[in-house]
């Protein structure tokens, strides 16, 4: 009876810990990556999330999204060559399809001769730049309305002054400055 009980306990423990004893057939997921220039091409380097060291355990085909198109990239020791020809300097974004925790990476590819120089663009700039233009436009609009209001008030309070004599007075004032 004791032997049967021990056998059942051992079988249950072995069944629950099978992953610990056996090798996993799952591919290691990409935790972080960077885009670098490599011999007139681009290369994606899978890195460790905590450091900038290449994760050499990444081997095999991994699906990436490049500018919204699914592109399978073949990794060897954590590096994959992007076999995509770009006609000139352009924006490109990459996202590994298998790992939704990694955010989209936006790059500007500056083409210099036959090679590319990837410049990483923070995604926050996509929000900061339009908001800055909106704020600048808002203040310019306020200044334009203020200027129009001052001009209208000036003409309203100077009812005896015609437009021609107004410009003549301004011209005489400007000559007096020089």
GROMACS .gro file of C-alpha atoms in nm:
model
  178
    1UNK     CA    1   0.000   0.000   0.000
    2UNK     CA    2   0.280   0.238   0.089
    3UNK     CA    3   0.465   0.154  -0.229
    4UNK     CA    4   0.154   0.224  -0.440
    5UNK     CA    5   0.104   0.558  -0.259
    6UNK     CA    6   0.468   0.658  -0.313
    7UNK     CA    7   0.445   0.554  -0.677
    8UNK     CA    8   0.132   0.771  -0.729
    9UNK     CA    9   0.294   1.070  -0.553
   10UNK     CA   10   0.612   1.029  -0.760
   11UNK     CA   11   0.409   1.002  -1.085
   12UNK     CA   12   0.209   1.317  -1.001
   13UNK     CA   13   0.524   1.513  -0.911
   14UNK     CA   14   0.693   1.397  -1.228
   15UNK     CA   15   0.392   1.497  -1.438
   16UNK     CA   16   0.380   1.846  -1.286
   17UNK     CA   17   0.754   1.901  -1.313
   18UNK     CA   18   0.801   1.762  -1.663
   19UNK     CA   19   0.904   2.103  -1.793
   20UNK     CA   20   1.175   2.122  -1.530
   21UNK     CA   21   1.322   1.786  -1.629
   22UNK     CA   22   1.273   1.804  -2.004
   23UNK     CA   23   1.390   2.054  -2.258
   24UNK     CA   24   1.146   2.313  -2.376
   25UNK     CA   25   1.071   2.328  -2.748
   26UNK     CA   26   0.957   2.690  -2.727
   27UNK     CA   27   1.171   2.958  -2.885
   28UNK     CA   28   1.311   3.222  -2.657
   29UNK     CA   29   1.119   3.544  -2.708
   30UNK     CA   30   1.285   3.871  -2.799
   31UNK     CA   31   1.286   4.103  -2.498
   32UNK     CA   32   1.451   4.406  -2.661
   33UNK     CA   33   1.617   4.497  -2.990
   34UNK     CA   34   1.802   4.771  -3.172
   35UNK     CA   35   1.859   4.858  -3.535
   36UNK     CA   36   2.215   4.905  -3.659
   37UNK     CA   37   2.382   4.960  -3.994
   38UNK     CA   38   2.568   4.662  -4.139
   39UNK     CA   39   2.745   4.643  -4.478
   40UNK     CA   40   2.499   4.848  -4.687
   41UNK     CA   41   2.207   4.677  -4.508
   42UNK     CA   42   2.028   4.704  -4.179
   43UNK     CA   43   2.066   4.456  -3.898
   44UNK     CA   44   1.832   4.396  -3.606
   45UNK     CA   45   2.019   4.292  -3.295
   46UNK     CA   46   1.820   4.121  -3.019
   47UNK     CA   47   1.951   4.249  -2.687
   48UNK     CA   48   1.894   4.165  -2.327
   49UNK     CA   49   1.627   4.390  -2.173
   50UNK     CA   50   1.847   4.493  -1.882
   51UNK     CA   51   2.162   4.569  -2.083
   52UNK     CA   52   2.287   4.639  -2.432
   53UNK     CA   53   2.444   4.294  -2.472
   54UNK     CA   54   2.343   4.079  -2.771
   55UNK     CA   55   2.119   3.788  -2.671
   56UNK     CA   56   2.285   3.502  -2.861
   57UNK     CA   57   2.013   3.253  -2.762
   58UNK     CA   58   1.780   3.407  -3.021
   59UNK     CA   59   1.797   3.169  -3.317
   60UNK     CA   60   1.542   3.097  -3.588
   61UNK     CA   61   1.265   3.284  -3.769
   62UNK     CA   62   1.078   3.552  -3.577
   63UNK     CA   63   0.787   3.751  -3.720
   64UNK     CA   64   0.839   4.127  -3.724
   65UNK     CA   65   0.612   4.403  -3.842
   66UNK     CA   66   0.796   4.661  -4.052
   67UNK     CA   67   0.587   4.963  -4.151
   68UNK     CA   68   0.276   4.751  -4.095
   69UNK     CA   69   0.390   4.463  -4.316
   70UNK     CA   70   0.469   4.122  -4.170
   71UNK     CA   71   0.831   4.032  -4.237
   72UNK     CA   72   0.982   3.707  -4.103
   73UNK     CA   73   1.341   3.766  -3.998
   74UNK     CA   74   1.591   3.482  -3.956
   75UNK     CA   75   1.801   3.532  -3.645
   76UNK     CA   76   2.140   3.372  -3.595
   77UNK     CA   77   2.307   3.434  -3.257
   78UNK     CA   78   2.074   3.726  -3.189
   79UNK     CA   79   2.128   3.907  -3.520
   80UNK     CA   80   1.910   3.928  -3.832
   81UNK     CA   81   1.974   4.108  -4.160
   82UNK     CA   82   1.683   4.316  -4.292
   83UNK     CA   83   1.674   4.245  -4.664
   84UNK     CA   84   1.469   4.547  -4.760
   85UNK     CA   85   1.587   4.803  -5.012
   86UNK     CA   86   1.485   5.161  -4.946
   87UNK     CA   87   1.506   5.408  -5.232
   88UNK     CA   88   1.629   5.689  -5.010
   89UNK     CA   89   1.607   5.833  -4.663
   90UNK     CA   90   1.280   5.733  -4.500
   91UNK     CA   91   1.097   5.664  -4.176
   92UNK     CA   92   1.052   5.301  -4.071
   93UNK     CA   93   0.906   5.137  -3.765
   94UNK     CA   94   0.965   4.787  -3.632
   95UNK     CA   95   0.766   4.575  -3.390
   96UNK     CA   96   0.818   4.209  -3.300
   97UNK     CA   97   0.484   4.033  -3.353
   98UNK     CA   98   0.545   3.760  -3.096
   99UNK     CA   99   0.606   3.998  -2.804
  100UNK     CA  100   0.344   4.266  -2.750
  101UNK     CA  101   0.529   4.405  -2.447
  102UNK     CA  102   0.795   4.567  -2.665
  103UNK     CA  103   0.680   4.899  -2.797
  104UNK     CA  104   0.708   5.007  -3.158
  105UNK     CA  105   1.050   5.147  -3.249
  106UNK     CA  106   1.051   5.437  -3.491
  107UNK     CA  107   1.368   5.510  -3.688
  108UNK     CA  108   1.471   5.761  -3.950
  109UNK     CA  109   1.699   5.590  -4.201
  110UNK     CA  110   1.943   5.841  -4.341
  111UNK     CA  111   2.089   5.707  -4.663
  112UNK     CA  112   2.450   5.810  -4.704
  113UNK     CA  113   2.594   5.671  -5.025
  114UNK     CA  114   2.512   5.301  -5.027
  115UNK     CA  115   2.472   5.255  -4.652
  116UNK     CA  116   2.206   5.357  -4.402
  117UNK     CA  117   2.243   5.541  -4.077
  118UNK     CA  118   1.950   5.460  -3.842
  119UNK     CA  119   1.846   5.740  -3.608
  120UNK     CA  120   1.609   5.634  -3.329
  121UNK     CA  121   1.315   5.868  -3.278
  122UNK     CA  122   1.139   5.862  -2.941
  123UNK     CA  123   0.767   5.796  -2.980
  124UNK     CA  124   0.696   6.083  -2.737
  125UNK     CA  125   0.809   6.327  -3.009
  126UNK     CA  126   0.504   6.224  -3.211
  127UNK     CA  127   0.295   6.388  -2.939
  128UNK     CA  128   0.525   6.671  -2.834
  129UNK     CA  129   0.576   6.827  -3.180
  130UNK     CA  130   0.206   6.868  -3.274
  131UNK     CA  131   0.122   6.996  -2.925
  132UNK     CA  132   0.406   7.250  -2.950
  133UNK     CA  133   0.278   7.369  -3.291
  134UNK     CA  134  -0.072   7.398  -3.147
  135UNK     CA  135   0.049   7.606  -2.850
  136UNK     CA  136   0.261   7.832  -3.073
  137UNK     CA  137  -0.031   7.876  -3.312
  138UNK     CA  138  -0.261   7.955  -3.021
  139UNK     CA  139  -0.028   8.232  -2.897
  140UNK     CA  140   0.025   8.368  -3.251
  141UNK     CA  141  -0.353   8.376  -3.297
  142UNK     CA  142  -0.386   8.569  -2.971
  143UNK     CA  143  -0.117   8.815  -3.082
  144UNK     CA  144  -0.284   8.866  -3.421
  145UNK     CA  145  -0.621   8.932  -3.258
  146UNK     CA  146  -0.453   9.170  -3.010
  147UNK     CA  147  -0.282   9.356  -3.296
  148UNK     CA  148  -0.608   9.382  -3.494
  149UNK     CA  149  -0.787   9.506  -3.181
  150UNK     CA  150  -0.522   9.774  -3.118
  151UNK     CA  151  -0.535   9.890  -3.483
  152UNK     CA  152  -0.916   9.905  -3.477
  153UNK     CA  153  -0.914  10.095  -3.146
  154UNK     CA  154  -0.656  10.337  -3.285
  155UNK     CA  155  -0.868  10.409  -3.594
  156UNK     CA  156  -1.183  10.435  -3.381
  157UNK     CA  157  -1.033  10.695  -3.146
  158UNK     CA  158  -0.867  10.887  -3.433
  159UNK     CA  159  -1.183  10.959  -3.631
  160UNK     CA  160  -1.050  11.284  -3.780
  161UNK     CA  161  -0.740  11.113  -3.918
  162UNK     CA  162  -0.759  10.965  -4.268
  163UNK     CA  163  -0.560  10.658  -4.372
  164UNK     CA  164  -0.335  10.864  -4.603
  165UNK     CA  165  -0.247  11.115  -4.335
  166UNK     CA  166  -0.196  10.829  -4.090
  167UNK     CA  167   0.071  10.672  -4.314
  168UNK     CA  168   0.224  11.018  -4.370
  169UNK     CA  169   0.259  11.067  -3.995
  170UNK     CA  170   0.418  10.723  -3.958
  171UNK     CA  171   0.660  10.801  -4.245
  172UNK     CA  172   0.761  11.134  -4.087
  173UNK     CA  173   0.810  10.959  -3.754
  174UNK     CA  174   1.029  10.692  -3.916
  175UNK     CA  175   1.241  10.961  -4.090
  176UNK     CA  176   1.284  11.136  -3.758
  177UNK     CA  177   1.430  10.818  -3.608
  178UNK     CA  178   1.708  10.803  -3.867
   0.00000   0.00000   0.00000
